[in-house]
Coordinates of C-alpha atoms in Angstrom, one line a residue:
Chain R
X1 CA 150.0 -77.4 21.0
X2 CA 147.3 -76.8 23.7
X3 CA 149.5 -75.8 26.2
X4 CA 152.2 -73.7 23.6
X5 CA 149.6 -71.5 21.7
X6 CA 148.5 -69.5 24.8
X7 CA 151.3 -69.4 26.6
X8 CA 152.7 -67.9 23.2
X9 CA 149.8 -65.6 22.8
X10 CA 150.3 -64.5 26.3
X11 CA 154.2 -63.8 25.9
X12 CA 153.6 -61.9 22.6
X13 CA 151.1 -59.1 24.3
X14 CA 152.9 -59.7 27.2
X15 CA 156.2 -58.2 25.6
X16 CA 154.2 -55.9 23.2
X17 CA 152.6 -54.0 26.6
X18 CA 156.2 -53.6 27.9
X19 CA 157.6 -52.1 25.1
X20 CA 155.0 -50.0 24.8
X21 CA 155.7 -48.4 28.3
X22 CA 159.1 -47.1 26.3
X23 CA 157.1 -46.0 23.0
X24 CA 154.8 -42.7 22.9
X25 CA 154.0 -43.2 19.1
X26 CA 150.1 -42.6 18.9
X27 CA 150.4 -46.1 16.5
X28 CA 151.5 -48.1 19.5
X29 CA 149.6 -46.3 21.8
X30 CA 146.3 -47.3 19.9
X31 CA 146.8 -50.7 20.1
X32 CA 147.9 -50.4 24.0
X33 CA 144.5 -49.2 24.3
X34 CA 142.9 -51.6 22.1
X35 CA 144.4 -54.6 24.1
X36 CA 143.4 -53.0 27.4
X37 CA 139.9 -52.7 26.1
X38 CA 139.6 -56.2 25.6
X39 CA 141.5 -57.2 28.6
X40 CA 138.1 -55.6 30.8
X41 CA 136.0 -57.1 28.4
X42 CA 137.3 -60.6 28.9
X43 CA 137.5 -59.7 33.1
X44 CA 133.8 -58.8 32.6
X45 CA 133.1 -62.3 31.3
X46 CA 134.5 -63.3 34.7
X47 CA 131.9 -62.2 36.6
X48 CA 129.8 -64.6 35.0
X49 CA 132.1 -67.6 36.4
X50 CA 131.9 -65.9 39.6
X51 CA 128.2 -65.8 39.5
X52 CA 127.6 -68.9 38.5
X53 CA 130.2 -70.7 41.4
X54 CA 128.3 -68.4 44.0
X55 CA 125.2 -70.0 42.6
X56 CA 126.0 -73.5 41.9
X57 CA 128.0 -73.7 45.4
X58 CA 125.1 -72.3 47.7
X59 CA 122.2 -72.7 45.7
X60 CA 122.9 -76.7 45.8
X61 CA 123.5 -76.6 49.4
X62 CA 120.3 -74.5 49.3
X63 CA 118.3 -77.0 47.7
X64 CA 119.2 -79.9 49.6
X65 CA 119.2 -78.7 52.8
X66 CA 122.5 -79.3 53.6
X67 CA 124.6 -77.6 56.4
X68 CA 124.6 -74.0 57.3
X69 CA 121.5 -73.7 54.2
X70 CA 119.5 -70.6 56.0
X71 CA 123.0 -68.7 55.4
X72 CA 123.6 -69.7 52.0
X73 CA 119.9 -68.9 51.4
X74 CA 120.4 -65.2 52.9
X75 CA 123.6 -65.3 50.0
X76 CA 121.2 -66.6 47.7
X77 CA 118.4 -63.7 48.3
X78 CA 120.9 -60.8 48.3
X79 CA 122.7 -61.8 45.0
X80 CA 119.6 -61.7 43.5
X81 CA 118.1 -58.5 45.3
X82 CA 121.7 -56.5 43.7
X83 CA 121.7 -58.1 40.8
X84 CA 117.8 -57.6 39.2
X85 CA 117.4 -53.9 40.1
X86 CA 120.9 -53.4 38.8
X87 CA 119.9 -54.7 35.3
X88 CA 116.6 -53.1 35.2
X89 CA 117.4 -49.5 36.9
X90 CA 121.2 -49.4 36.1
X91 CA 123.4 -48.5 38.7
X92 CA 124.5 -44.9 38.3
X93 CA 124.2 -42.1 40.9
X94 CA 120.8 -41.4 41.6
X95 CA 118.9 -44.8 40.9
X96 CA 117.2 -47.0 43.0
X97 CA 120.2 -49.6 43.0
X98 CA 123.0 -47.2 44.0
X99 CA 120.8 -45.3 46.6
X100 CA 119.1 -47.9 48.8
X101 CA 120.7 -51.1 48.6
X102 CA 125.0 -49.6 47.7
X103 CA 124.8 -46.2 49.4
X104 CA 122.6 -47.0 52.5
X105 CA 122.7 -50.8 52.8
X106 CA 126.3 -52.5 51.9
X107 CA 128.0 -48.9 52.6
X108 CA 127.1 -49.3 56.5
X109 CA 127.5 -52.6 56.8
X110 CA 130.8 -52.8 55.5
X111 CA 131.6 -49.5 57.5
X112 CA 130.1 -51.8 60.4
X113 CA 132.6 -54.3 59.7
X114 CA 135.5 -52.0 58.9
X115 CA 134.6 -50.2 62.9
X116 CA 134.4 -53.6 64.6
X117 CA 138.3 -53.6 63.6
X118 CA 138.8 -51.6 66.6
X119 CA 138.0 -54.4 69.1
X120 CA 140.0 -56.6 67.1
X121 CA 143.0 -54.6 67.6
X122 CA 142.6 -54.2 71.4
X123 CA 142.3 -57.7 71.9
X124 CA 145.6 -58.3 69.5
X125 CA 147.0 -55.4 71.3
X126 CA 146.4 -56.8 74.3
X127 CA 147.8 -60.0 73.7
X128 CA 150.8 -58.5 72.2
X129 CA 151.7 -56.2 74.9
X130 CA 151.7 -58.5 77.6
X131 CA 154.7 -58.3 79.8
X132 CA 155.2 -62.0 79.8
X133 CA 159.1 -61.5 79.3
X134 CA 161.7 -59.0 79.7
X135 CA 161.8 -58.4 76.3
X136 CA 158.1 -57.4 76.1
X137 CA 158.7 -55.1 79.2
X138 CA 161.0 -53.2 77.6
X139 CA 159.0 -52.8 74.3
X140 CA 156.3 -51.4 76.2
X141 CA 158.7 -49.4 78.2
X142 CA 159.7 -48.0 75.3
X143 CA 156.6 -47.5 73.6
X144 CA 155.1 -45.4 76.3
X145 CA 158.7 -43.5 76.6
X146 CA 158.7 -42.4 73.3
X147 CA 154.8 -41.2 73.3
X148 CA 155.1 -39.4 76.5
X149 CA 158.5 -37.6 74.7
X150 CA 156.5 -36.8 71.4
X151 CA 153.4 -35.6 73.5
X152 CA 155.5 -33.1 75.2
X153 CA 156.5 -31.6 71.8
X154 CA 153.1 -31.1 70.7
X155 CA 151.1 -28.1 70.8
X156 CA 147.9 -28.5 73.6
X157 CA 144.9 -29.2 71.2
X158 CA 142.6 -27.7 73.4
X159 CA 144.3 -24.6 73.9
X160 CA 144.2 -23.7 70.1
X161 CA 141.1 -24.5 70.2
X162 CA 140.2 -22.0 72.9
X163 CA 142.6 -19.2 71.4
X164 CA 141.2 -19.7 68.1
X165 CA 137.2 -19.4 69.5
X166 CA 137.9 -16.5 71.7
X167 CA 139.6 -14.9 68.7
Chain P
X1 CA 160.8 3.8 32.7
X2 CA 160.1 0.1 33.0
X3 CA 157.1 -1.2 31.4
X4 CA 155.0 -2.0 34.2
X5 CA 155.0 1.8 34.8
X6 CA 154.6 3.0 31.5
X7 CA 151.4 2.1 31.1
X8 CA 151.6 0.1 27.8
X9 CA 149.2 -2.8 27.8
X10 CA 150.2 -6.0 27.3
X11 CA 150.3 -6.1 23.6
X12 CA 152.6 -3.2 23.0
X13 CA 154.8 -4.4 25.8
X14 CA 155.1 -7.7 23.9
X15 CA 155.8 -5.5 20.3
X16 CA 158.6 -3.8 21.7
X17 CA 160.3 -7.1 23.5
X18 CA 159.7 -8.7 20.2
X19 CA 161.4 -6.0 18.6
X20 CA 164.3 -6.3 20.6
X21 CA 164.9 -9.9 20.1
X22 CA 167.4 -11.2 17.5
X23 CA 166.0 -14.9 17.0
X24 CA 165.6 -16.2 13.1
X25 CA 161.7 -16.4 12.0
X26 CA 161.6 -20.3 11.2
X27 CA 159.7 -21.6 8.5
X28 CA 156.5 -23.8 9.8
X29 CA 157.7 -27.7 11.0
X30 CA 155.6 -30.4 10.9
X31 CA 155.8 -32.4 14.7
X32 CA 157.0 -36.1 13.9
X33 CA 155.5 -38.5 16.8
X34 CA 158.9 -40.3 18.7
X35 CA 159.6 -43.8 18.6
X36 CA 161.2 -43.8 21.9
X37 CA 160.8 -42.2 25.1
X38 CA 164.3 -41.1 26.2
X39 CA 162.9 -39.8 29.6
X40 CA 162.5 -43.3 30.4
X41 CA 165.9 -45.1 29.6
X42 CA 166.8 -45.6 32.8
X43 CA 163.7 -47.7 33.5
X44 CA 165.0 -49.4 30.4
X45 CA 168.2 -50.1 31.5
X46 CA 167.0 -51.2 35.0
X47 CA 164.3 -53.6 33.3
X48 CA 167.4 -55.4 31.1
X49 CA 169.7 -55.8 34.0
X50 CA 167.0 -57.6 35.8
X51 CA 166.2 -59.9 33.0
X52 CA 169.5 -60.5 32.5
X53 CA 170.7 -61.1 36.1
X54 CA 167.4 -63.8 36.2
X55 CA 168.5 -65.4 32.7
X56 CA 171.7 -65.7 34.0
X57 CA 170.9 -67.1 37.3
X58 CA 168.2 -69.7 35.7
X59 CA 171.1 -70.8 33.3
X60 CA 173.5 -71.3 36.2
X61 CA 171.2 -73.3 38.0
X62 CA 170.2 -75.6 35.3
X63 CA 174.1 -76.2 34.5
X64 CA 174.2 -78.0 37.7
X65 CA 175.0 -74.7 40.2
X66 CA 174.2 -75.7 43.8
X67 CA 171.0 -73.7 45.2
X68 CA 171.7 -72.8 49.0
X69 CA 168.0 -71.6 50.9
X70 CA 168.1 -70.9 54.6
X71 CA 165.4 -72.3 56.3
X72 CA 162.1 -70.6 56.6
X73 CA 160.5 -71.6 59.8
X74 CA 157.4 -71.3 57.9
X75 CA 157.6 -73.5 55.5
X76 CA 158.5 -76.1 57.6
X77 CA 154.7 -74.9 59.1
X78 CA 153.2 -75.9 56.6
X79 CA 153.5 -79.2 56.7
X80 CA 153.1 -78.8 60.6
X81 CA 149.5 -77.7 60.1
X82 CA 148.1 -79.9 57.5
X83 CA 149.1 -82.7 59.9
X84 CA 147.6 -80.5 63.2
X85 CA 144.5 -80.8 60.2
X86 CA 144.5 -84.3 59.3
X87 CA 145.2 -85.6 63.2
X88 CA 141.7 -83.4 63.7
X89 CA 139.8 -84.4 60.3
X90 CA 139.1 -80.7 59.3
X91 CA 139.6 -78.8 56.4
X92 CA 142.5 -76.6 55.6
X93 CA 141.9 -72.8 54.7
X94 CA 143.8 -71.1 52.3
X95 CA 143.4 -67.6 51.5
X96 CA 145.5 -66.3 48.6
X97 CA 145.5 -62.5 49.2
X98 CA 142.9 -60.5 48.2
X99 CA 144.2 -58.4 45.0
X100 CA 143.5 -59.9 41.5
X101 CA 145.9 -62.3 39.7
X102 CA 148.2 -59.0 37.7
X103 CA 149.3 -58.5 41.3
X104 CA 152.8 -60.3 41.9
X105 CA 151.8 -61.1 45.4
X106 CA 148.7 -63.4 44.4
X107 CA 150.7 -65.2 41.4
X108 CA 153.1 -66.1 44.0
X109 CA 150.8 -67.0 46.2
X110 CA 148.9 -69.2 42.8
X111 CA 152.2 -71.4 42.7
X112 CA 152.3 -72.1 47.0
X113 CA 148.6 -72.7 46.3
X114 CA 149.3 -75.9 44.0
X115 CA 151.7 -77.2 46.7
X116 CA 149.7 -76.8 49.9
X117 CA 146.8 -78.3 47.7
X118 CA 149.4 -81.3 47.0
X119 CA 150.0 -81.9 51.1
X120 CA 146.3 -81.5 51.7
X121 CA 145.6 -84.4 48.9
X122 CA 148.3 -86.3 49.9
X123 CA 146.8 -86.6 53.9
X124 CA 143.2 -86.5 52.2
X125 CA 142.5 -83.4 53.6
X126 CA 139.7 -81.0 52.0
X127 CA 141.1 -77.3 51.0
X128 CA 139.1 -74.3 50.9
X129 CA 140.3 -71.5 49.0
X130 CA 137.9 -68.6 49.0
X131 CA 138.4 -65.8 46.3
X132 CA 138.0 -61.9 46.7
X133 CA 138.0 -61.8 42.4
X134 CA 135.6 -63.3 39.9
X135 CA 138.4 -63.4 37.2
X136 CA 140.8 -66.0 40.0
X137 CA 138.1 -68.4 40.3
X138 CA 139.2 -70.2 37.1
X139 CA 142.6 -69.7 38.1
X140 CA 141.9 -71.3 41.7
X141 CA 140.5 -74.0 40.2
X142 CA 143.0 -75.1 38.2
X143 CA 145.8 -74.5 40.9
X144 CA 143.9 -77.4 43.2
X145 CA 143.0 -79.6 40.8
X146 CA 146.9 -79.2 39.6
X147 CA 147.9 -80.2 43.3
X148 CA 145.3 -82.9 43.0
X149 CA 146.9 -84.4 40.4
X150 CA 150.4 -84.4 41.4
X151 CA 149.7 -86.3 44.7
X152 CA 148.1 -89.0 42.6
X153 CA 144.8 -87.8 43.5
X154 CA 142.5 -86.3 41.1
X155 CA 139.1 -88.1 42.4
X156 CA 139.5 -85.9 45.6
X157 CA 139.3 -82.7 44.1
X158 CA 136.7 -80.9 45.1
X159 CA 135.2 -77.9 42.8
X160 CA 133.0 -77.0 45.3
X161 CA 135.6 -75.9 48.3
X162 CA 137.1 -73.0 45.1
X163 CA 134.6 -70.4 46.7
X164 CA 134.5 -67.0 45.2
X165 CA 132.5 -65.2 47.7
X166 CA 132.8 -61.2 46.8
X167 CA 134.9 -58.4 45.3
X168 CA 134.1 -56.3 48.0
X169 CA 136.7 -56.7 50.5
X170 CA 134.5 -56.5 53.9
X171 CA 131.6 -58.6 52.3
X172 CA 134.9 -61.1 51.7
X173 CA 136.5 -60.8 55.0
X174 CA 132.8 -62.0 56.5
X175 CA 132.3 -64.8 54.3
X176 CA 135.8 -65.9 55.2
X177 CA 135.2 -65.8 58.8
X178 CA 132.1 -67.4 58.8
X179 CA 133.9 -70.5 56.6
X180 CA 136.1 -70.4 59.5
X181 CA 133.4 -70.3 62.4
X182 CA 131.1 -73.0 60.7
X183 CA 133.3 -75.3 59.2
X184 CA 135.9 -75.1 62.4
X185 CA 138.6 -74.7 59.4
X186 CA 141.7 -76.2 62.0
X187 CA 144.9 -74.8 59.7
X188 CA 144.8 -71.3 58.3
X189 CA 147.4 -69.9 55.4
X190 CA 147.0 -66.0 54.5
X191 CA 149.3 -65.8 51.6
X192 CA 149.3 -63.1 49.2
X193 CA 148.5 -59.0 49.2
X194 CA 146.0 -57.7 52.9
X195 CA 144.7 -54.9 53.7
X196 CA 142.4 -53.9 56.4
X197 CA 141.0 -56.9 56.8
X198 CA 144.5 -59.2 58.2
X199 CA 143.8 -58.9 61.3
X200 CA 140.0 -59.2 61.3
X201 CA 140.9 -62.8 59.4
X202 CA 143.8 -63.5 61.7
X203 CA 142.0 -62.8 64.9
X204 CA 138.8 -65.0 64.4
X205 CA 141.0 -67.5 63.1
X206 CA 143.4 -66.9 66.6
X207 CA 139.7 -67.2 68.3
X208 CA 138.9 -70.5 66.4
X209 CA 141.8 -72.3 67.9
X210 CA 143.4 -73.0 64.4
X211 CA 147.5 -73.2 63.7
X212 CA 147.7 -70.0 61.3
X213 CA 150.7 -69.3 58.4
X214 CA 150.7 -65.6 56.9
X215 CA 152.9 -64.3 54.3
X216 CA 152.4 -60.6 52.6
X217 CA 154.7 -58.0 51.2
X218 CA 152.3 -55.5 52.3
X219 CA 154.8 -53.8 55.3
X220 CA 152.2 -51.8 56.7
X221 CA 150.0 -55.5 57.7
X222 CA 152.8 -57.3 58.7
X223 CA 152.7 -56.5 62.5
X224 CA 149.1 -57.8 62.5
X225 CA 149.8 -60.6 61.3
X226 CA 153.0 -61.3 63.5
X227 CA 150.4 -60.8 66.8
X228 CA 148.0 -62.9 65.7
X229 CA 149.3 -66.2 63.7
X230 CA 152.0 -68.7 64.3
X231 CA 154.3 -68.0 61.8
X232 CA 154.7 -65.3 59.5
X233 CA 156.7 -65.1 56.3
X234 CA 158.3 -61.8 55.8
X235 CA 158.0 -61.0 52.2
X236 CA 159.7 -63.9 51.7
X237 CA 157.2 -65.9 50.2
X238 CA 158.1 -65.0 47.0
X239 CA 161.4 -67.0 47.4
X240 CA 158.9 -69.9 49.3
X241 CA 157.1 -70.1 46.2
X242 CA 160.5 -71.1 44.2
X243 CA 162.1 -73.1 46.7
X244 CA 158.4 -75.3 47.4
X245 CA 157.3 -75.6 43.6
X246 CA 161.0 -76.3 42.4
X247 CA 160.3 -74.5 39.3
X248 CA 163.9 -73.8 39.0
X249 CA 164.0 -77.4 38.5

């Protein structure tokens, strides 16, 4: 019984949000939107499990000094730092939270992260684009074939842009 | 003369057209909300053809049909790197995508999870799974401690090594790395929906020396992961997930 009730509540709305891809009445439509209500209500609950592992993993680990702590503690610091402004001050446009520590602290760090991507790729690209074998050879051959032919057909950049600033 | 030259404005122009029309004045109709939307039949049609072509296949099977799988060279991989793991004593990472559990990528990714968690239990190996999604932290947890069990191992299940680390996907991709740089992590499984950040995962864990598995149905991430891991499963995870878990069985 604990295993068939929720796998039977789960096929019932399960079904119910199928069908109601193929039914426009406003009726069934309602309910649609009722169930999806509570569907983000019961993923917002799931931020507190996800709060409280982040905690209970590195706060322990904190706490008893264990390997790796000073990182865990810097985890520790900014979880709290996002999370206390963003209770008191709210985080819409235009408060404290969003501004300084979204907008101009996590948006360039993860912009940081998202750049370093480039060396990343060189080194793949490097790697991948060795001519260790024939095969590889002719992959490259034929990458640099095919970008020399599709250069050709392109218009010079720089001479639009001249035309264009000369008028 | 047309109207346009006339110089009628629009009104009159629209009194004279309606003039000339022959259509019936209807009485007033009340609008009656549909019970089905016919635009969408097809979809409908598609939907039940798939259902049934499953039902029917699922029957089959359990009637005693032979199942014929070609080998996936990365299954077989697997195993390969939880033994590269055990031979080195460190700790198998498993990353199941980074897209929430309505995405058919991660739940197929959820059922290899329970398996690999199986082989790592079996060789007494600690997995770590980290999470990109508050709501799969639950769902990782149970998934291990399921693998656990079936290798007749519950006492080595380990809460601790389920790590939900961020929903923001770079803040994720630099917690993962650093697992991988501080805990020298020595067999690495991507499985499940990528984005940007494959090849930042794949590359430090190319860097770190550690035998790598990747699987995604996202085309577009594919050739990073084919430069940068050992093996890479085509989209063709989804039929790993089957053939590993049996549940056909």
């Amino acid at each position: 019984m604990k295993r068939e009730i929720p796998i039977l509540i789960t096929l019932v709305f399960g079904v119910f949000m199928i069908v109601q891809f193929f039914i426009p009445h406003p009726v069934v439509n309602e309910i649609a939107n009722r169930l999806q209500n509570w569907a983000i209500i019961v993923i917002s609950f799931s931020y507190v499990l996800g709060s409280a592992n982040i905690l209970r993993i590195n706060g322990e680990l904190v706490y008893r000094r264990g390997p790796g702590w000073l990182y865990k503690l810097v985890l520790v610091i900014a979880f709290f730092l996002m999370v206390i402004p963003g209770m008191f001050f709210g985080i819409a446009e235009g408060t404290w939270t969003n501004d300084y520590l979204f907008t101009y602290t996590y948006v360039p760090l993860a912009s940081t992260m998202y750049a370093s991507l480039a060396f990343y790729i060189a080194s793949a690209a490097f790697r991948a684009f060795r001519s260790k074998d024939v095969a590889s050879i002719c992959a490259r051959g034929y990458r640099l074939g095919s970008d020399a032919w599709s250069d050709s057909r392109k218009p010079v950049i720089w001479d639009d842009y001249r035309r264009s600033s000369t008028g | 003369m047309p109207d346009s030259l006339s110089g009628d404005s629009l009104g009159v122009r629209f009194e004279k057209r309606l003039r000339k029309s022959e259509s019936l004045v209807s009485g007033p109709v009340i609008a009656e909300a549909s019970w089905f939307n016919w635009n969408r039949l097809n979809i409908l049609l598609l939907v039940l053809l798939f259902y049934a072509t499953v039902m029917y296949m699922v029957r089959r099977t359990k009637a005693g049909a032979p199942l014929r799988f070609r080998r996936i060279a990365g299954i077989d991989a697997i195993d390969e790197a939880i033994g590269r793991a055990t031979e080195l004593g460190k700790p198998v990472l498993y990353v199941p995508g980074t897209q929430n559990i309505e995405n058919i990528q991660t739940i197929a990714s959820i059922q290899l999870l329970t398996s690999v968690a199986s082989k790592a239990a079996t060789y007494d190996i600690p997995i770590i799974v980290p999470l990109n999604r508050a709501f799969m932290v639950s769902v990782g947890e149970e998934a291990v401690k399921q693998g656990f069990l079936n290798a007749g191992r519950p006492d080595a299940y380990m809460r601790d090594n389920i790590r939900y680390l961020s929903d923001e996907q770079f803040a994720f991709t630099s917690g993962v790395t650093g697992i991988m740089m501080r805990e020298k992590t020595a067999a690495h499984s991507y499985l499940g929906a990528f984005y940007a950040e494959s090849l930042i995962l794949s590359e430090t864990g190319f860097v770190t020396g550690a035998i790598q598995i990747a699987g995604t149905a996202n085309t577009h991430r594919l050739p990073f992961f084919v430069v940068a891991c050992d093996y890479t499963l085509i989209g063709e995870y989804f039929a790993t997930s089957a053939l590993v878990t049996r549940m056909l069985k």
